[in-house]
PDB file of C-alpha atoms in Angstrom:
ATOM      1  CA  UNK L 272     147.866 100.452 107.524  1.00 77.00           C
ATOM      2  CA  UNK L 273     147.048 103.989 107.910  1.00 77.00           C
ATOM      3  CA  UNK L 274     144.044 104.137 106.084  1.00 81.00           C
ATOM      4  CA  UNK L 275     142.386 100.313 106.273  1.00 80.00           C
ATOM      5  CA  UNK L 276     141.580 100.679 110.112  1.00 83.00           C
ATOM      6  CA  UNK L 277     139.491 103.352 109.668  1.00 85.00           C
ATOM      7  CA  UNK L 278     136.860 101.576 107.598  1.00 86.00           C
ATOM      8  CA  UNK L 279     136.774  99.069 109.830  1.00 85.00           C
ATOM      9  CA  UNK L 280     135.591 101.683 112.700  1.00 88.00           C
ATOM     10  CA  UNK L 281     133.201 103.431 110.834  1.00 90.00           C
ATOM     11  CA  UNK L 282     130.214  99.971 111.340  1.00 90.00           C
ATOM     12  CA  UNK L 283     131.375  99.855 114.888  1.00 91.00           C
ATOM     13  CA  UNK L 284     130.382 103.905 115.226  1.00 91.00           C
ATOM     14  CA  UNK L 285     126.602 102.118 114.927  1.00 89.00           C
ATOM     15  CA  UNK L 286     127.426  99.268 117.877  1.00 92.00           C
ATOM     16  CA  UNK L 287     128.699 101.846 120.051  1.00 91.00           C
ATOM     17  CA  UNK L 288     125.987 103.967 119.787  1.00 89.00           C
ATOM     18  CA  UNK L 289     124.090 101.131 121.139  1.00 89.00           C
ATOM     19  CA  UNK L 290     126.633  99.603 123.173  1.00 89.00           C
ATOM     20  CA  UNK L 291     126.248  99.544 127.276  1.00 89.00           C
ATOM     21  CA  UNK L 292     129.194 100.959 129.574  1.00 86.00           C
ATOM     22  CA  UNK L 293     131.431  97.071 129.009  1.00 88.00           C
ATOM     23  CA  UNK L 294     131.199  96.481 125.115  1.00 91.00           C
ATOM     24  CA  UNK L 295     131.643 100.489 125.231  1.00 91.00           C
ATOM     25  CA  UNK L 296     135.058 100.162 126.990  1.00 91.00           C
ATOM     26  CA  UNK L 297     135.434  97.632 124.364  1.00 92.00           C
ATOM     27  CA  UNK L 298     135.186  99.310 121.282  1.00 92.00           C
ATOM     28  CA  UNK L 299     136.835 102.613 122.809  1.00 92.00           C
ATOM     29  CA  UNK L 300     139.652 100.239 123.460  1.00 92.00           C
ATOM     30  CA  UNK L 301     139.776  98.893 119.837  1.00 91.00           C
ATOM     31  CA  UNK L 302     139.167 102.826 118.760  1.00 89.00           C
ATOM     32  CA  UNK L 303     142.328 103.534 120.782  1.00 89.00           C
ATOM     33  CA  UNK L 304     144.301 101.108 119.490  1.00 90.00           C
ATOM     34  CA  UNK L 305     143.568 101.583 115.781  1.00 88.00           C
ATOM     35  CA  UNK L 306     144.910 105.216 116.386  1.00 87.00           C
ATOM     36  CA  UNK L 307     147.531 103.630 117.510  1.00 87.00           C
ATOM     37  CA  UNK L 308     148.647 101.499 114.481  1.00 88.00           C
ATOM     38  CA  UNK L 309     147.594 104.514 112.125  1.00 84.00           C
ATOM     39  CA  UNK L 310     150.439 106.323 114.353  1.00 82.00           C
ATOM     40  CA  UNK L 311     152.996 104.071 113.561  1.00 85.00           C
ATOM     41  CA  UNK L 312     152.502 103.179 110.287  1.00 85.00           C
ATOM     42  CA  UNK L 313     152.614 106.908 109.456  1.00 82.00           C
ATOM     43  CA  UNK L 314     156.333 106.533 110.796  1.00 84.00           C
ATOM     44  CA  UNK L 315     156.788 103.861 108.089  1.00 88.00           C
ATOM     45  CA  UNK L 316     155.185 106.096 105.401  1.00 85.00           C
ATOM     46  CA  UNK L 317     157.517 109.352 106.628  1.00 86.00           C
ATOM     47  CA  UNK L 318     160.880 107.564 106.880  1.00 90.00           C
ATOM     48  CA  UNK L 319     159.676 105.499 103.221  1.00 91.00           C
ATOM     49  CA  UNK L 320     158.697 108.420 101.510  1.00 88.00           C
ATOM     50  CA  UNK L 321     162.092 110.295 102.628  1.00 91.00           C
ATOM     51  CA  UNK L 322     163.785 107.966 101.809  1.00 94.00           C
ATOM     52  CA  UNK L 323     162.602 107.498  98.069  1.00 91.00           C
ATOM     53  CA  UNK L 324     162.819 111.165  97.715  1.00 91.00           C
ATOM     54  CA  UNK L 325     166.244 111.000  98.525  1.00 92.00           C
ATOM     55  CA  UNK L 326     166.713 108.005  96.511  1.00 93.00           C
ATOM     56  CA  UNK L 327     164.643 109.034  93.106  1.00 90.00           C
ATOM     57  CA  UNK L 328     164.840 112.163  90.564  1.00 90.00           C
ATOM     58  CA  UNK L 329     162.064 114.320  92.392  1.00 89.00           C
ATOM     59  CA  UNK L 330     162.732 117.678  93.747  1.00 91.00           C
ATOM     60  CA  UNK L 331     161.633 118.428  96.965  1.00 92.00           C
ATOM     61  CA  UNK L 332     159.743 121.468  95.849  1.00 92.00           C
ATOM     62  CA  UNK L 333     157.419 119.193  93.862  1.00 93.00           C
ATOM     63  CA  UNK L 334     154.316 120.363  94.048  1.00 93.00           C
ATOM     64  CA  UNK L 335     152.840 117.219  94.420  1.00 93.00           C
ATOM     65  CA  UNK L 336     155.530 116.336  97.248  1.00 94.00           C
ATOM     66  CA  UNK L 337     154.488 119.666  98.952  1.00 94.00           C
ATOM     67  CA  UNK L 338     151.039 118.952  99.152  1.00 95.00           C
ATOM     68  CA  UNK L 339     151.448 115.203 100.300  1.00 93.00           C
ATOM     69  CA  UNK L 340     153.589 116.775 103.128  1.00 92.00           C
ATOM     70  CA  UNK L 341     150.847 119.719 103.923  1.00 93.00           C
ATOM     71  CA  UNK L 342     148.540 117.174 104.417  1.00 93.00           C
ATOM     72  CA  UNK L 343     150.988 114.692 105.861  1.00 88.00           C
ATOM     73  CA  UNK L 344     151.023 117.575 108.823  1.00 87.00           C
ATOM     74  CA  UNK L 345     147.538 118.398 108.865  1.00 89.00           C
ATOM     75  CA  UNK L 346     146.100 114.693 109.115  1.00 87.00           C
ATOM     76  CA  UNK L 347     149.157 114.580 111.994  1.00 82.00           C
ATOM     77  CA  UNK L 348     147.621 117.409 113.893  1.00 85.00           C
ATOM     78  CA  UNK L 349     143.987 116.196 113.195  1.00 88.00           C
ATOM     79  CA  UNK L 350     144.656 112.786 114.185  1.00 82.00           C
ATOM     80  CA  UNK L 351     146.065 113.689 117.850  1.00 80.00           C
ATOM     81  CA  UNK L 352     143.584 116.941 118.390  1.00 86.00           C
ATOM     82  CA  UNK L 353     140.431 114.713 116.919  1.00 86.00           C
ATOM     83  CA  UNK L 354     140.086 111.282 118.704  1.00 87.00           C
ATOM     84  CA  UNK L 355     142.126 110.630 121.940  1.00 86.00           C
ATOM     85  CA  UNK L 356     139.691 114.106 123.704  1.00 88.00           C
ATOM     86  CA  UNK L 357     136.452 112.596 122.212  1.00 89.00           C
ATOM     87  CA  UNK L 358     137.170 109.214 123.567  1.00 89.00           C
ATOM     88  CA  UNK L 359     138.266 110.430 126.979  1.00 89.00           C
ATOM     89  CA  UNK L 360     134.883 112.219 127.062  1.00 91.00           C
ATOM     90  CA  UNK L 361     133.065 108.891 127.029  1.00 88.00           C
ATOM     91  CA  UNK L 362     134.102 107.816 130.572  1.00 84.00           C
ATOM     92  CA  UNK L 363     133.227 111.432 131.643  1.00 86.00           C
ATOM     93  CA  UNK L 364     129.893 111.852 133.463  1.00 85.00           C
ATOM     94  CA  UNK L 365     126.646 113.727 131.693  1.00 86.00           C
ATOM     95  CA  UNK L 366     127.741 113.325 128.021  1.00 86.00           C
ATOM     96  CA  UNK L 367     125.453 112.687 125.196  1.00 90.00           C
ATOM     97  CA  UNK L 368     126.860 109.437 123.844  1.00 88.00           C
ATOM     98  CA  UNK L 369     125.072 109.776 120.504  1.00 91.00           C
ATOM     99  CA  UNK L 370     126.829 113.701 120.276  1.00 93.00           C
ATOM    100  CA  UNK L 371     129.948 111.693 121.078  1.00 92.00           C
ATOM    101  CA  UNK L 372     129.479 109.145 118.196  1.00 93.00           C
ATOM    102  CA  UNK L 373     128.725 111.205 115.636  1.00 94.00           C
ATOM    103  CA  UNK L 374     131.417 113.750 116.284  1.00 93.00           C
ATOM    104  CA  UNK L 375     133.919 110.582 116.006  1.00 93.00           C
ATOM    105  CA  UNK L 376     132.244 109.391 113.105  1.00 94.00           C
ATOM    106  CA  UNK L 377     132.733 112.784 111.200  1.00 95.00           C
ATOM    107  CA  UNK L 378     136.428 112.997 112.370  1.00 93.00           C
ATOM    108  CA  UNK L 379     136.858 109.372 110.921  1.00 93.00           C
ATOM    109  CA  UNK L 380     135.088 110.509 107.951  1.00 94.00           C
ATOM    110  CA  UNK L 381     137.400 114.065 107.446  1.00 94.00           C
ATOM    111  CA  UNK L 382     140.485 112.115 108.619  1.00 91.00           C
ATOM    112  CA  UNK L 383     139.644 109.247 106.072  1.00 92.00           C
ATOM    113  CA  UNK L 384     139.374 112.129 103.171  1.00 94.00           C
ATOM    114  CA  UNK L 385     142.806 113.921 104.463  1.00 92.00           C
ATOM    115  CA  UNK L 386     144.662 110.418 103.671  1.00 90.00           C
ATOM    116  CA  UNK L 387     143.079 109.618 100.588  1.00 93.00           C
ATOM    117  CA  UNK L 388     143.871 113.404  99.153  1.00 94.00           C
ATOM    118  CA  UNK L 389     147.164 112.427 100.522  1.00 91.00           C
ATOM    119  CA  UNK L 390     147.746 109.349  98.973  1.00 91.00           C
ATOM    120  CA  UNK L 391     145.810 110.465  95.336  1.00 94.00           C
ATOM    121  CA  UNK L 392     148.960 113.082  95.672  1.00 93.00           C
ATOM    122  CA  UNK L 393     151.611 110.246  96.535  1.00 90.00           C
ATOM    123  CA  UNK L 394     149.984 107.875  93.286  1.00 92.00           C
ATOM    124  CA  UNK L 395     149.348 110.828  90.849  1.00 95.00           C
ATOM    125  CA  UNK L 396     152.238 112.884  91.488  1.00 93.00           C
ATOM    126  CA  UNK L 397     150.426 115.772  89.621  1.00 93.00           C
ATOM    127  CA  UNK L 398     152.004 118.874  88.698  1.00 90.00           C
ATOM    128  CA  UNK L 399     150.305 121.973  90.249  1.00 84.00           C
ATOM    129  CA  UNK L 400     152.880 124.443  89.717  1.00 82.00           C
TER     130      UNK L 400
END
């Protein structure tokens, strides 16, 4: 649930391009709430992955648990510093919509690559140190 929505935004990057100011609000609404559910179900993920830590035989200072939580931080930080300003900017007055679309498209696109590092670290569990 954290990763799904995304690839469901990255066609509607295309439609809002063309959209006018209604099916705009539209899709910035659905943008919004997408965030949203990725928020959340990050919770889920945290308080899981704690917990089978605590439950299971890994160390915390597995290297692959390290990096999973590196990037657990980093897509946290991207996700609020990368969408919510960009969208606000759409309902602001003089802003190149097409500038706007593909700067949300690339921060789907690095966020999208931040969770899949993250979860190839979760599934692997390979030993870097």
């Amino acid at each position: 649930m954290s990763i799904g929505p995304f690839f469901v935004l990255l066609p509607m990057m295309k439609r809002l391009r063309e959209a006018d100011l209604t099916k705009q609000q539209a899709y910035l609404d659905t943008f919004r709430s997408t965030t949203r559910l990725a928020k959340h179900a990050g919770h889920v993920l945290v308080i899981s992955g704690v917990l089978l830590v605590m439950g299971g035989y890994w160390s915390w200072k597995s290297s692959w648990i390290v990096m999973t939580v590196l990037i657990l931080v980093s897509s946290l930080y991207f996700l609020a510093r990368a969408f919510s300003p960009k969208i606000r900017k759409f309902n602001e007055t003089g802003q190149d919509k097409d500038k706007l679309v593909q700067s949300l498209t690339r921060s789907i696109w690095i966020y999208l690559f931040l969770l899949l590092a993250m979860l190839w670290f979760m599934v692997v569990k390979p030993e870097v140190w």
